[in-house]
């Protein structure tokens, strides 16, 4: 199918209302296979306004007289209004946008056509392979090995080709473990905590079932984890489901580890919302943030009612529990829920940020996202198919990755000197996860990315963000390396709404944001004059 078949009207005269604080822009509106363009005519500014059609979450149209209005609600939470001359042109453009913004084919998406100047295909895809992190682990302990048992993705379609496993467990045993875990996601190492010699692992639920099945190889694997840590080590299994949910899962073939079968391991249940409940919480929060006419009491009631900050608290609390088990009790931690591709990754990645100073650098954070979300099999194409404005009934959508970014923002706010990156990087990751010209967040797994040849036919987001000009915008000018763990407060008065994202397009900058931009300007000037060789820059807040 050609894109031209979906474009009913190629161009029309229109006026764009970008937002409450920005001036209207009038010119010629054009629809292409991947973009919506508005070219202002003279004597207007020659700048071209551009919108990636994949970033459109919902579209509303209405006509009156001989003109019409199209309202575009975007996945980055912007709301744009287009006033178009001609009723027929309005309807045709609306239908074109609806068709082009909802195409499901991966290989016809814009990343496969995007060819920016200064970047070469293949660059930066090699930045964060599993082998790179394994080399770090190997320098700290010899109890683990890099296994390529999943080289052809036949063992676990959602795992990468190479995984880190106990040296004492061979590949044949891993194959048996994979058959005993949902989706083949057997326990693998995601972080080695050198100070205590303990490890953080992740997996999916064991397939115990109503017959209370057991797997000797799976039991041996977790026994080998404790043996490789230190003499007398104990372990905790952090299940991100309630005890009742885990019990019900057993009736449908799932379940959780039996105490008698896994000596040395204790089970803890810390239920985290996922799926539709999390998506609906996100939708209600965005609706509340978009209502500028409500009273203070109404606003506070809706903020509490959506429970978004409660989800933030629960995620950070569970991550702290895992981190404390490693840091303070010297225990090994295994995290899993049911599938192990959502709340499991949320907990393991946050626990690493709390404990690992390297994960708080720009490069380390990129590696963390790549290793714990992208390569670990978070289904981005399903979870980020729609944002908060779509009228479609949620199926597989869930803002789990956004919840992770919000938790990271809370860490950065509570520890403003300890993260090398600022809010700009978190906003960029949010936007690119939902709609991007880069291929990094395409598909649902490494297997799918290989089948679609994503690594050879698209550019990596990291290659764009790691350009010197972009790096300067993403850095925290106040960063000071902190070798210690950072323990966030999850008290209600300590957690705040992420205004830089949820109120980004609806309100003027706060005084704190203006002050932050001033710091950015001061550090930039000092760098230009050579006064500070170690100063960094943070990009100014988006124009309001």
Coordinates of C-alpha atoms in Angstrom, one line a residue, residues 20-263:
X20 CA -2.3 29.1 25.1
X21 CA 1.0 31.0 25.3
X22 CA 2.0 30.9 21.6
X23 CA 0.9 33.1 18.7
X24 CA -1.2 31.6 15.9
X25 CA 0.7 30.5 12.7
X26 CA -1.0 30.8 9.3
X27 CA 0.1 29.2 6.1
X28 CA -0.2 26.2 3.8
X29 CA -0.9 22.9 5.5
X30 CA 0.6 19.8 3.8
X31 CA 0.0 16.1 4.6
X32 CA 2.9 13.7 3.8
X33 CA 3.2 10.0 4.5
X34 CA 4.8 10.7 7.9
X35 CA 4.3 14.4 8.7
X36 CA 2.0 17.3 9.0
X37 CA 3.7 20.5 7.7
X38 CA 2.7 24.1 7.9
X39 CA 4.6 26.5 5.7
X40 CA 4.0 30.1 6.7
X41 CA 3.7 32.5 3.8
X42 CA 5.3 35.9 3.6
X43 CA 5.6 38.2 5.5
X44 CA 5.6 35.5 8.2
X45 CA 8.7 33.8 9.5
X46 CA 10.1 31.3 7.1
X47 CA 10.3 28.6 9.8
X48 CA 8.5 25.3 8.9
X49 CA 6.2 23.8 11.5
X50 CA 6.5 20.0 11.5
X51 CA 4.5 17.3 13.4
X52 CA 5.3 13.6 13.2
X53 CA 1.9 11.9 12.5
X54 CA 2.7 9.0 14.8
X55 CA 2.6 11.4 17.7
X56 CA -1.1 12.1 17.1
X57 CA -3.1 10.2 19.8
X58 CA -6.6 11.3 18.9
X59 CA -8.3 13.7 16.4
X60 CA -11.5 15.6 16.6
X61 CA -13.1 17.5 13.7
X62 CA -16.0 19.9 13.4
X63 CA -17.3 22.1 10.6
X64 CA -19.2 25.4 10.5
X65 CA -20.1 27.4 7.5
X66 CA -17.4 27.1 4.8
X67 CA -14.5 26.1 7.2
X68 CA -13.6 23.6 9.8
X69 CA -11.5 22.9 12.8
X70 CA -9.3 19.9 13.6
X71 CA -8.1 19.4 17.2
X72 CA -5.1 17.1 17.5
X73 CA -4.3 15.6 20.9
X74 CA -0.7 14.3 20.9
X75 CA 1.0 11.6 22.7
X76 CA 3.4 14.1 24.3
X77 CA 0.2 15.7 25.8
X78 CA 0.1 18.7 23.5
X79 CA -3.2 19.9 22.2
X80 CA -3.1 21.6 18.8
X81 CA -5.9 23.3 16.9
X82 CA -6.0 23.7 13.1
X83 CA -8.6 26.1 11.5
X84 CA -8.8 25.0 7.8
X85 CA -10.5 26.8 4.9
X86 CA -13.1 24.6 3.2
X87 CA -15.4 21.9 4.7
X88 CA -14.3 19.2 2.3
X89 CA -10.6 20.0 2.8
X90 CA -11.1 19.7 6.6
X91 CA -12.8 16.4 6.4
X92 CA -10.3 14.9 3.9
X93 CA -7.3 16.1 5.9
X94 CA -8.8 14.7 9.1
X95 CA -9.4 11.3 7.5
X96 CA -5.8 11.3 6.1
X97 CA -4.4 12.1 9.5
X98 CA -6.5 9.3 11.1
X99 CA -5.3 6.7 8.6
X100 CA -1.7 7.7 8.6
X101 CA -1.3 8.1 12.3
X102 CA -2.7 4.6 13.0
X103 CA -0.6 2.5 10.6
X104 CA 0.6 -0.6 12.5
X105 CA 3.3 -1.7 10.1
X106 CA 6.7 -1.3 11.7
X107 CA 8.8 -1.2 8.5
X108 CA 6.7 1.6 7.0
X109 CA 7.2 3.8 10.0
X110 CA 9.3 7.0 9.8
X111 CA 12.5 5.6 11.4
X112 CA 13.0 3.5 8.3
X113 CA 13.1 6.6 6.2
X114 CA 14.8 9.1 8.6
X115 CA 18.3 10.0 7.4
X116 CA 19.6 13.0 9.5
X117 CA 22.8 14.7 8.5
X118 CA 25.9 13.8 10.6
X119 CA 24.7 10.3 11.5
X120 CA 25.4 7.0 9.9
X121 CA 23.3 3.9 10.0
X122 CA 24.6 1.4 12.5
X123 CA 26.2 4.1 14.8
X124 CA 25.5 3.8 18.5
X125 CA 23.6 0.4 18.2
X126 CA 26.8 -1.1 19.6
X127 CA 26.9 1.3 22.6
X128 CA 25.2 -0.9 25.2
X129 CA 25.4 -4.7 24.3
X130 CA 24.9 -7.3 27.1
X131 CA 28.6 -8.1 26.8
X132 CA 29.6 -4.7 28.0
X133 CA 27.8 -5.0 31.3
X134 CA 29.1 -8.6 31.7
X135 CA 32.7 -7.4 31.5
X136 CA 31.9 -5.1 34.5
X137 CA 30.4 -8.1 36.4
X138 CA 33.4 -10.3 35.5
X139 CA 35.8 -7.8 37.0
X140 CA 33.9 -8.1 40.3
X141 CA 33.1 -11.8 40.6
X142 CA 33.8 -15.0 38.7
X143 CA 30.5 -16.7 39.8
X144 CA 28.7 -15.7 36.7
X145 CA 29.0 -16.3 33.0
X146 CA 27.6 -14.9 29.7
X147 CA 25.5 -17.5 28.0
X148 CA 24.3 -17.4 24.4
X149 CA 21.8 -20.1 24.9
X150 CA 19.2 -17.8 23.5
X151 CA 21.2 -17.0 20.4
X152 CA 18.3 -17.8 18.0
X153 CA 15.6 -16.5 20.5
X154 CA 14.1 -20.0 20.6
X155 CA 14.4 -20.4 24.3
X156 CA 12.9 -17.0 25.2
X157 CA 11.5 -14.7 22.5
X158 CA 11.5 -11.7 24.8
X159 CA 15.1 -12.1 26.1
X160 CA 18.2 -10.8 24.2
X161 CA 20.6 -13.3 22.6
X162 CA 23.0 -13.2 25.5
X163 CA 22.2 -13.3 29.2
X164 CA 24.2 -13.5 32.5
X165 CA 23.6 -16.6 34.5
X166 CA 25.4 -18.6 37.3
X167 CA 28.6 -20.2 36.1
X168 CA 27.6 -23.4 37.8
X169 CA 24.4 -23.8 35.6
X170 CA 24.9 -25.1 32.1
X171 CA 22.9 -24.3 29.0
X172 CA 20.9 -27.6 29.1
X173 CA 19.7 -26.7 32.6
X174 CA 18.8 -23.2 31.4
X175 CA 16.6 -24.8 28.7
X176 CA 14.7 -26.7 31.4
X177 CA 14.3 -23.6 33.5
X178 CA 12.9 -21.7 30.5
X179 CA 10.2 -24.3 30.1
X180 CA 9.2 -23.9 33.7
X181 CA 8.9 -20.1 33.5
X182 CA 6.1 -18.1 31.7
X183 CA 7.3 -17.0 28.3
X184 CA 10.6 -18.7 28.9
X185 CA 11.9 -15.9 31.1
X186 CA 14.2 -17.9 33.5
X187 CA 16.1 -16.0 36.2
X188 CA 18.9 -13.9 34.9
X189 CA 21.3 -11.4 36.5
X190 CA 20.6 -7.7 36.0
X191 CA 22.9 -6.1 38.6
X192 CA 25.8 -7.2 40.8
X193 CA 26.2 -5.1 43.9
X194 CA 29.9 -5.3 44.5
X195 CA 30.0 -3.8 48.1
X196 CA 27.9 -6.6 49.5
X197 CA 28.6 -9.3 46.9
X198 CA 24.9 -9.8 46.3
X199 CA 22.9 -9.8 43.0
X200 CA 19.6 -8.6 41.6
X201 CA 17.8 -11.0 39.3
X202 CA 14.6 -10.9 37.3
X203 CA 12.3 -13.5 35.7
X204 CA 8.7 -14.4 35.1
X205 CA 6.4 -16.5 37.3
X206 CA 7.1 -20.2 37.7
X207 CA 4.5 -22.5 36.0
X208 CA 3.5 -24.3 39.2
X209 CA -0.1 -24.8 38.2
X210 CA -2.8 -26.6 40.3
X211 CA -0.6 -29.8 40.2
X212 CA 2.2 -27.9 42.1
X213 CA 4.8 -28.8 39.5
X214 CA 8.5 -28.5 40.4
X215 CA 11.6 -28.1 38.3
X216 CA 14.9 -29.4 39.7
X217 CA 17.0 -27.2 37.4
X218 CA 15.1 -24.1 38.4
X219 CA 15.7 -24.9 42.1
X220 CA 19.4 -25.6 41.4
X221 CA 19.7 -22.3 39.6
X222 CA 18.5 -20.3 42.6
X223 CA 20.6 -22.4 44.9
X224 CA 23.6 -21.6 42.8
X225 CA 22.8 -17.9 43.1
X226 CA 23.1 -18.0 46.8
X227 CA 26.2 -20.2 46.7
X228 CA 28.0 -17.8 44.3
X229 CA 27.2 -14.8 46.5
X230 CA 28.8 -15.6 49.8
X231 CA 28.6 -18.3 52.5
X232 CA 25.3 -18.4 54.3
X233 CA 23.7 -15.9 51.9
X234 CA 19.9 -15.7 51.9
X235 CA 17.5 -14.5 49.2
X236 CA 14.2 -12.7 48.9
X237 CA 11.7 -13.2 46.1
X238 CA 9.9 -9.9 45.5
X239 CA 6.6 -10.8 43.8
X240 CA 4.9 -7.7 42.4
X241 CA 1.5 -9.3 42.7
X242 CA -0.6 -9.6 45.8
X243 CA -0.6 -13.0 47.5
X244 CA -4.2 -13.5 46.4
X245 CA -3.3 -12.7 42.7
X246 CA -0.4 -15.2 42.9
X247 CA -2.7 -17.9 44.3
X248 CA -5.3 -17.3 41.6
X249 CA -2.5 -17.5 38.9
X250 CA -1.7 -21.0 40.1
X251 CA -5.2 -22.1 39.0
X252 CA -4.4 -21.0 35.5
X253 CA -1.0 -22.6 35.3
X254 CA 1.2 -20.0 37.0
X255 CA 2.0 -19.4 40.6
X256 CA 5.0 -18.6 42.8
X257 CA 7.9 -20.5 44.2
X258 CA 7.1 -23.0 47.0
X259 CA 9.0 -22.4 50.2
X260 CA 10.0 -26.0 50.6
X261 CA 11.4 -26.2 47.1
X262 CA 13.6 -23.1 47.4
X263 CA 15.5 -23.2 50.8

